[in-house]
Short mmCIF file of C-alpha atoms in Angstrom, two decimals:
data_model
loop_
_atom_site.label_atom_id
_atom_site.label_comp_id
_atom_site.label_asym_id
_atom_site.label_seq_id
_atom_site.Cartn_x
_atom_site.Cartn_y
_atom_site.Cartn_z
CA UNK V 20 141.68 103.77 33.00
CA UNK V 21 137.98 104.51 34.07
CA UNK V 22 135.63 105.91 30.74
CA UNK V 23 135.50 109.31 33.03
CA UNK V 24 139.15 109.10 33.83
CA UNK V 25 139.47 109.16 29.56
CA UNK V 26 136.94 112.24 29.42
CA UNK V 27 138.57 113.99 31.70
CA UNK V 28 142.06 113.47 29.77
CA UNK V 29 140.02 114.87 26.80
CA UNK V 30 139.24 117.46 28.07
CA UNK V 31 142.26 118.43 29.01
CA UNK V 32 144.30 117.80 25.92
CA UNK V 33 141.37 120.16 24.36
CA UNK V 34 143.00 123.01 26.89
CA UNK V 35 146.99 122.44 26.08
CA UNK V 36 146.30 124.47 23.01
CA UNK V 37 146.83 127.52 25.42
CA UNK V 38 149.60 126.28 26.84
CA UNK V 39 151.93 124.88 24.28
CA UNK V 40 151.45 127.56 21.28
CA UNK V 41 154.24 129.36 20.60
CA UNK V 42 154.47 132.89 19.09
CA UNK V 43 157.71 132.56 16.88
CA UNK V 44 156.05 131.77 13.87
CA UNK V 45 152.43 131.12 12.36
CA UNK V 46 153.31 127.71 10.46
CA UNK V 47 154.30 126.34 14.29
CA UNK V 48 151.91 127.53 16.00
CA UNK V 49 149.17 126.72 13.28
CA UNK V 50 150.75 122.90 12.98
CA UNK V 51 150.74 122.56 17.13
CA UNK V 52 146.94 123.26 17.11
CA UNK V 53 146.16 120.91 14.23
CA UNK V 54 148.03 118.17 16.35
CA UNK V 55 146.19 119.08 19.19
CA UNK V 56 142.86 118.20 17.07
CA UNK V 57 144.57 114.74 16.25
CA UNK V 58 145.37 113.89 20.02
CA UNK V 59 141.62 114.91 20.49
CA UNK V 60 140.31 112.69 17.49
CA UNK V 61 142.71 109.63 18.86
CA UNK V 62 141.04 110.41 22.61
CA UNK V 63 137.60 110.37 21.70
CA UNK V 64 138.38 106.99 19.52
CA UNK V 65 139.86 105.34 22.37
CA UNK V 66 137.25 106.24 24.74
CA UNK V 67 134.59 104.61 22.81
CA UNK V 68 137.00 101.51 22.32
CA UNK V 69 137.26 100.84 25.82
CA UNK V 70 133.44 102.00 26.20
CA UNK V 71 132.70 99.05 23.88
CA UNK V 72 135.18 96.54 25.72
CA UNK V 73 134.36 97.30 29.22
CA UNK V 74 130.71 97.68 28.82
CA UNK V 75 128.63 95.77 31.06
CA UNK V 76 131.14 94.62 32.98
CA UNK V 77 130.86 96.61 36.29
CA UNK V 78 126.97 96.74 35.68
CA UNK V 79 124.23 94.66 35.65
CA UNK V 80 120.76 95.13 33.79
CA UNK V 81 117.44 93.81 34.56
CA UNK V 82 116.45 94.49 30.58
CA UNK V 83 117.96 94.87 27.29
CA UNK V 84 116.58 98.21 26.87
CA UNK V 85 117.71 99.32 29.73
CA UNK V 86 120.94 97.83 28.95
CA UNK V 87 120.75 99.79 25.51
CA UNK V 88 119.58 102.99 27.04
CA UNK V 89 122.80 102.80 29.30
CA UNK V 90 125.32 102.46 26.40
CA UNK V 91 123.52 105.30 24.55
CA UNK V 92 123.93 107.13 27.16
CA UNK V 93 127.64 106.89 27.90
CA UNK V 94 128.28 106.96 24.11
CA UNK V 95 125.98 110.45 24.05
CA UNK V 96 128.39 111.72 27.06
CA UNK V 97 131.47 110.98 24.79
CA UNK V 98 130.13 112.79 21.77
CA UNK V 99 129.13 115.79 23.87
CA UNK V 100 132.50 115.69 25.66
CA UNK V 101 134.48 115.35 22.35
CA UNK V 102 132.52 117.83 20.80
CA UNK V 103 133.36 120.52 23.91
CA UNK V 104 137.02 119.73 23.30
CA UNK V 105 137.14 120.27 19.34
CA UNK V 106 134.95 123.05 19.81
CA UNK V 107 137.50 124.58 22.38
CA UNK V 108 140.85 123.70 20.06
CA UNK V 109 138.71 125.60 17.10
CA UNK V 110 137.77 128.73 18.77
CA UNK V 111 141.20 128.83 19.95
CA UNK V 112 143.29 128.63 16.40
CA UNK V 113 140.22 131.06 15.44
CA UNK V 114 141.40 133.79 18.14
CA UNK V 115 145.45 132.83 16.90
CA UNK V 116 144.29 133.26 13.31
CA UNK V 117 142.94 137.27 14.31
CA UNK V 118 145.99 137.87 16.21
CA UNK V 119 148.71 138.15 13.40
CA UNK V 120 148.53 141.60 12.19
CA UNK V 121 148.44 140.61 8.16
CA UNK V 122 147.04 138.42 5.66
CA UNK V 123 150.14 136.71 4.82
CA UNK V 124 150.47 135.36 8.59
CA UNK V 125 146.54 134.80 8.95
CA UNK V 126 146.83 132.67 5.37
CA UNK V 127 150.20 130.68 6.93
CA UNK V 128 148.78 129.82 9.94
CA UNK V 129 145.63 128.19 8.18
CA UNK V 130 147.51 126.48 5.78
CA UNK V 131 149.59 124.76 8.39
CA UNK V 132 146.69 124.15 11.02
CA UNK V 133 144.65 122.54 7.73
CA UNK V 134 147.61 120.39 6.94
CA UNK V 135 148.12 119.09 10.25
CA UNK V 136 144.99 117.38 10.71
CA UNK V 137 145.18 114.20 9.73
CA UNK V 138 142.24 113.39 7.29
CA UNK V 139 141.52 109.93 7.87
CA UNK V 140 141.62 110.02 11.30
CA UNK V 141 138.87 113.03 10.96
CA UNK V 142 136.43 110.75 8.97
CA UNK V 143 136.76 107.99 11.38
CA UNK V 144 135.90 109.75 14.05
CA UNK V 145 132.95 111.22 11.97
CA UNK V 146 131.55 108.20 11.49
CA UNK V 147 131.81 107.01 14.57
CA UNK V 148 130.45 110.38 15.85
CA UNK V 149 127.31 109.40 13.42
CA UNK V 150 126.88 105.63 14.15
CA UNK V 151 123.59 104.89 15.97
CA UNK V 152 124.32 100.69 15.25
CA UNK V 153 125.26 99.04 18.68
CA UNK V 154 128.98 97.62 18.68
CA UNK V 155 129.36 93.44 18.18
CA UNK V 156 130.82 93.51 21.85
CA UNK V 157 127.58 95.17 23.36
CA UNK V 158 125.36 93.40 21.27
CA UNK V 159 127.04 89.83 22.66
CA UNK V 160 126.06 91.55 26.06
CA UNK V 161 123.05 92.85 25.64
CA UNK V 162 121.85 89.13 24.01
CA UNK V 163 123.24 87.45 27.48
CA UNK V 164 120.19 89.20 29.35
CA UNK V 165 117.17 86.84 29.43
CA UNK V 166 113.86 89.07 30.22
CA UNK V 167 111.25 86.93 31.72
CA UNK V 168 108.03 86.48 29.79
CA UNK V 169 105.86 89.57 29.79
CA UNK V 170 103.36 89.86 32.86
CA UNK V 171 99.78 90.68 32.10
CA UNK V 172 100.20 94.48 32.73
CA UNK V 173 102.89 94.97 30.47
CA UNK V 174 101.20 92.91 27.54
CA UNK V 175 98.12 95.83 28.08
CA UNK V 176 100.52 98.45 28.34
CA UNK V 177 101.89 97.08 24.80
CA UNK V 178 98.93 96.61 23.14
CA UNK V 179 98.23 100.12 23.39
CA UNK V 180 98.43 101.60 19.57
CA UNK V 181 97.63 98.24 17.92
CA UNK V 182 94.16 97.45 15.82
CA UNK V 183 92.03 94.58 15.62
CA UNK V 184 89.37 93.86 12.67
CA UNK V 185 86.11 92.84 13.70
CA UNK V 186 87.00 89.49 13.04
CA UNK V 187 84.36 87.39 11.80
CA UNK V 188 82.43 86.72 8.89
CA UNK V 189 79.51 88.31 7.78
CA UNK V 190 80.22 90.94 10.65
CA UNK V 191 78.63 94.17 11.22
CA UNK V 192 81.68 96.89 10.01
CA UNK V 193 83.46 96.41 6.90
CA UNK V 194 86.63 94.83 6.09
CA UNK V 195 88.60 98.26 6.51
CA UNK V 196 87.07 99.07 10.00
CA UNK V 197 89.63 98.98 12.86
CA UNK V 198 89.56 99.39 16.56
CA UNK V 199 92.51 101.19 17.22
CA UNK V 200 93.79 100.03 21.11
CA UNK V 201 93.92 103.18 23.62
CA UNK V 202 95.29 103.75 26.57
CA UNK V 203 93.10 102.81 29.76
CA UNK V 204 90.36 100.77 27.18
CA UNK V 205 91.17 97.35 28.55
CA UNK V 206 89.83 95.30 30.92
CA UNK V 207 89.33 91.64 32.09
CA UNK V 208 92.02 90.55 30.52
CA UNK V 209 93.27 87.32 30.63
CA UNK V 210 94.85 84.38 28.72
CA UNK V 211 93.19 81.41 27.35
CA UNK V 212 95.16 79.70 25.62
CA UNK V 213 99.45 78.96 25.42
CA UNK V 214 99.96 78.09 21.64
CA UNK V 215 104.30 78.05 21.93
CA UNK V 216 106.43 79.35 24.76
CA UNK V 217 109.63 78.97 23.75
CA UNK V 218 113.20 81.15 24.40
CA UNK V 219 112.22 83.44 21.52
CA UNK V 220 108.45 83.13 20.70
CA UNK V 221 105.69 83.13 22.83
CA UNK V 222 102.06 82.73 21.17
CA UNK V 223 98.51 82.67 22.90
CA UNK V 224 94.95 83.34 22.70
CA UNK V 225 93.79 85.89 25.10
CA UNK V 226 90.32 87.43 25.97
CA UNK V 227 89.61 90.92 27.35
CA UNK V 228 86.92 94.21 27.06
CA UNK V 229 87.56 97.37 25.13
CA UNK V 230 85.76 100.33 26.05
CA UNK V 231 86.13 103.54 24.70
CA UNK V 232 86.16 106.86 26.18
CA UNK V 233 82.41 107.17 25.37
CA UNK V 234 80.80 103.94 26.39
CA UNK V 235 81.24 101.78 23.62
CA UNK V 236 82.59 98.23 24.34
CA UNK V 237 83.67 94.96 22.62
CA UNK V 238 84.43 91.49 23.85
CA UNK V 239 87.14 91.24 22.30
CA UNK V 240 89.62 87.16 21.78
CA UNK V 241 92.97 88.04 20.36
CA UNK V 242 96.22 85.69 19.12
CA UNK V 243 98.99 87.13 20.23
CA UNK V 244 102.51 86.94 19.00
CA UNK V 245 105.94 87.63 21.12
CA UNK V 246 109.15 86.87 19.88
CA UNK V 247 112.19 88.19 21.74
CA UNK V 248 114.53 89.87 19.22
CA UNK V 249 118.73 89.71 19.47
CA UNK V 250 119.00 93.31 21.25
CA UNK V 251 115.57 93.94 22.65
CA UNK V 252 112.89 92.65 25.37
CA UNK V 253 109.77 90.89 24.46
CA UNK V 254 108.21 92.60 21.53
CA UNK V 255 104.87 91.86 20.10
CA UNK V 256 105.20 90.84 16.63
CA UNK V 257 101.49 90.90 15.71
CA UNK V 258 98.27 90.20 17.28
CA UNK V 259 94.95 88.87 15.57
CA UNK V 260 91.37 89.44 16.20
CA UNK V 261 89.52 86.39 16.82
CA UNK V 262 86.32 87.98 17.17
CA UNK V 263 85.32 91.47 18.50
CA UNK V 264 81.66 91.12 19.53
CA UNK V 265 79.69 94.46 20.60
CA UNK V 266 78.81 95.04 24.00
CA UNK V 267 74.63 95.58 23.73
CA UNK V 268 73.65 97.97 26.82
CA UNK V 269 70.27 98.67 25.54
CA UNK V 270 70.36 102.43 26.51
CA UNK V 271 69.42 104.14 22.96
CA UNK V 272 67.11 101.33 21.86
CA UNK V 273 64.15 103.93 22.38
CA UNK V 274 65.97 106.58 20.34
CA UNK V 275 65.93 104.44 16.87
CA UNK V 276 62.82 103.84 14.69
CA UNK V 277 63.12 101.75 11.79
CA UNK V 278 61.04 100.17 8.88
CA UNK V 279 61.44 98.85 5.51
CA UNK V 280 61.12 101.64 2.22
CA UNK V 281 59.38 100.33 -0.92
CA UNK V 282 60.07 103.38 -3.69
CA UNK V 283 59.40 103.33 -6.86
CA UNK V 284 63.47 101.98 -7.88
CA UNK V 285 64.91 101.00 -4.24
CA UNK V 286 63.52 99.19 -1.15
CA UNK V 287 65.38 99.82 1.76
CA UNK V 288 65.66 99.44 5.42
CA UNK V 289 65.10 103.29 6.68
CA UNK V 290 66.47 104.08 10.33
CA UNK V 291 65.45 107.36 12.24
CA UNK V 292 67.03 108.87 14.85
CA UNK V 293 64.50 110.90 17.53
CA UNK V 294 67.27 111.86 19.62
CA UNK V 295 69.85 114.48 20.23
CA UNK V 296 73.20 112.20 20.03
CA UNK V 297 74.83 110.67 16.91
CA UNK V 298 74.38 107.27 16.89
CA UNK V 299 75.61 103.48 16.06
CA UNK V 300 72.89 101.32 15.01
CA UNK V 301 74.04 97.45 13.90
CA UNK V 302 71.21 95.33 12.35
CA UNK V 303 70.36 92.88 9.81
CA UNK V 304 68.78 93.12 6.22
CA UNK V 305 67.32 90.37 4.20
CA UNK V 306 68.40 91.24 0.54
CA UNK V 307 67.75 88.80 -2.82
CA UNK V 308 67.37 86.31 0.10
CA UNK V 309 70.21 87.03 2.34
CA UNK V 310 70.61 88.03 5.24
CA UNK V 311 72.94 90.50 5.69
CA UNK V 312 74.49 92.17 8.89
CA UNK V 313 75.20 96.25 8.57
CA UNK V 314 76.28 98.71 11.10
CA UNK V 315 75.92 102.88 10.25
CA UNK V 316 75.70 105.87 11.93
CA UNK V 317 72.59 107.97 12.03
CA UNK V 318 73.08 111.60 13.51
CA UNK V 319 71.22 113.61 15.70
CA UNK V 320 67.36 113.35 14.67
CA UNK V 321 68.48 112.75 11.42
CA UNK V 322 67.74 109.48 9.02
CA UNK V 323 69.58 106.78 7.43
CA UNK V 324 68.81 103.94 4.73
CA UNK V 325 70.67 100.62 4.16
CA UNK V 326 70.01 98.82 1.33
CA UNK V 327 68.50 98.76 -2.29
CA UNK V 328 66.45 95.77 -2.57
CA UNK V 329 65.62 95.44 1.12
CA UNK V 330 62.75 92.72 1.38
CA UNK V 331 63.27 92.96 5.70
CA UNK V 332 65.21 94.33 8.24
CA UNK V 333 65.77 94.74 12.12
CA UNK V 334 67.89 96.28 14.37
CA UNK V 335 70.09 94.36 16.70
CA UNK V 336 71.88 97.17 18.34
CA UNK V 337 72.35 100.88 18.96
CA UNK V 338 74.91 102.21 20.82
CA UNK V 339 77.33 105.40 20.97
CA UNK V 340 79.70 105.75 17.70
#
């Protein structure tokens, strides 16, 4: 029998109810309608029993999420199927309850509909109601699918929502700064390097350009990990910068004055913005006879100072934040 075949039984055995009650006596009719919510429990078990079995079967699935997204879906249709019939057999004993004139009837009716339902059955079908875990059978199908190694436009589209560190020593942000991948940001991208390509892990070294919204733009070499789960596609497992290196336009190099501060108990390396627009200025300072690379915003004809024992300094970039 066909999974709507089932549903359609179930919903029918959710209707007998107004057929088969009888009006002799409230302890019958209460007991037929708790039966009836048995024959519905049993229905909705043994339509996800042969949803599990047969599944896959009859179809075939170019990915495992799509696969997944198809047995959610039919499982979905059963719950909302099973939970039209219950609610059907309830509102029915509900209107039976209100019919008998007194309390006495009302309170032997309930007792018998209660004590008809059989309990276990009820928290089996609750928790298969609840269960979100994919059965062992669909699992075994879902694994059979082999999705081909992601293309170059779906390893973008998945990058989208990761971060990369700067990447290098002695960079220009600090160790907590993080680019934070957005949608349409890359470009040029292309792999390298193939470190393993294997049936469940593929690793490389690719290189690409990230550019903001605003303007502002890295070269940016990534590793890359893939490894292809049990009862998903391709998923990346992490990727690591390999250097993000800023993209210099020149544009605001006009807008930035700089020079070194001696005061009476700091030297440092003061930066002054003459123009309207916050902005990024990377550079180097030379302190206790390092030199040191910093990057800091300076806002809108505003000033900045880096440094406290700042013997030197220039400025190797500015750029929008």
């Amino acid at each position: 029998m066909k999974i709507k075949e089932i549903i359609i039984k179930l919903l029918v055995v959710a209707l007998c109810p107004m057929l088969t009650l009888s009006c002799a006596s409230p302890e019958k009719d209460g007991s037929a309608l708790g039966k009836n919510v048995n024959e519905c429990n049993k229905e909705y078990l043994e339509v996800l029993q042969k949803l599990d079995v047969n599944f896959g079967k009859n179809a075939s699935y170019n990915s495992r999420a799509t696969a997944k997204s198809a047995y959610f879906t039919a499982k979905a249709e059963a719950n909302n199927n099973y939970s039209i019939a219950l609610d059907e057999i309830y509102q029915t004993a509900s209107d039976k309850k209100k019919s008998y004139g007194n309390h006495k009837s009302q309170s032997e009716f309930n007792t018998a509909f209660v004590n008809a339902i059989d309990s276990d059955l009820s928290n089996s079908v609750r928790s298969a109601f609840a269960n979100t875990k994919l059965p062992s059978t669909v699992l075994l199908c879902i694994k059979s699918i082999i999705p081909p190694k992601p293309s170059i436009k779906q390893i973008q589209q998945d990058l989208i929502g990761h971060s990369l560190s700067e990447g290098v020593d002695n960079g220009y942000y600090p160790s907590s700064w993080r680019w934070v991948i957005a949608e349409k940001e890359i470009s040029d991208f292309h792999i390298i390097n193939t470190l393993s390509e294997t049936q469940t892990e593929y690793l490389f070294i690719a290189k690409m350009r990230l550019t903001s919204e605003v303007g502002k733009a890295f070269d940016a070499t990534v590793k890359i990990r893939y490894i292809l789960p049990d009862d998903d596609d391709w998923t990346i497992d992490f990727i690591q910068s390999q250097g993000l290196y800023i993209i210099k336009t020149g544009y605001y190099g006009d807008c930035i004055k700089s020079h070194v501060y001696f005061g009476a108990f700091s030297w440092s390396f003061c930066l002054e913005n003459n123009c309207e627009r916050a902005l990024e200025v990377g550079g180097k300072v030379l302190e206790n006879g390092t030199w040191k690379k910093f990057s800091v915003v300076v806002g809108s004809h505003d000033t900045s100072s880096v440094g406290w024992v700042v013997e030197d300094g220039y400025i190797d970039y500015v750029e929008r934040p």
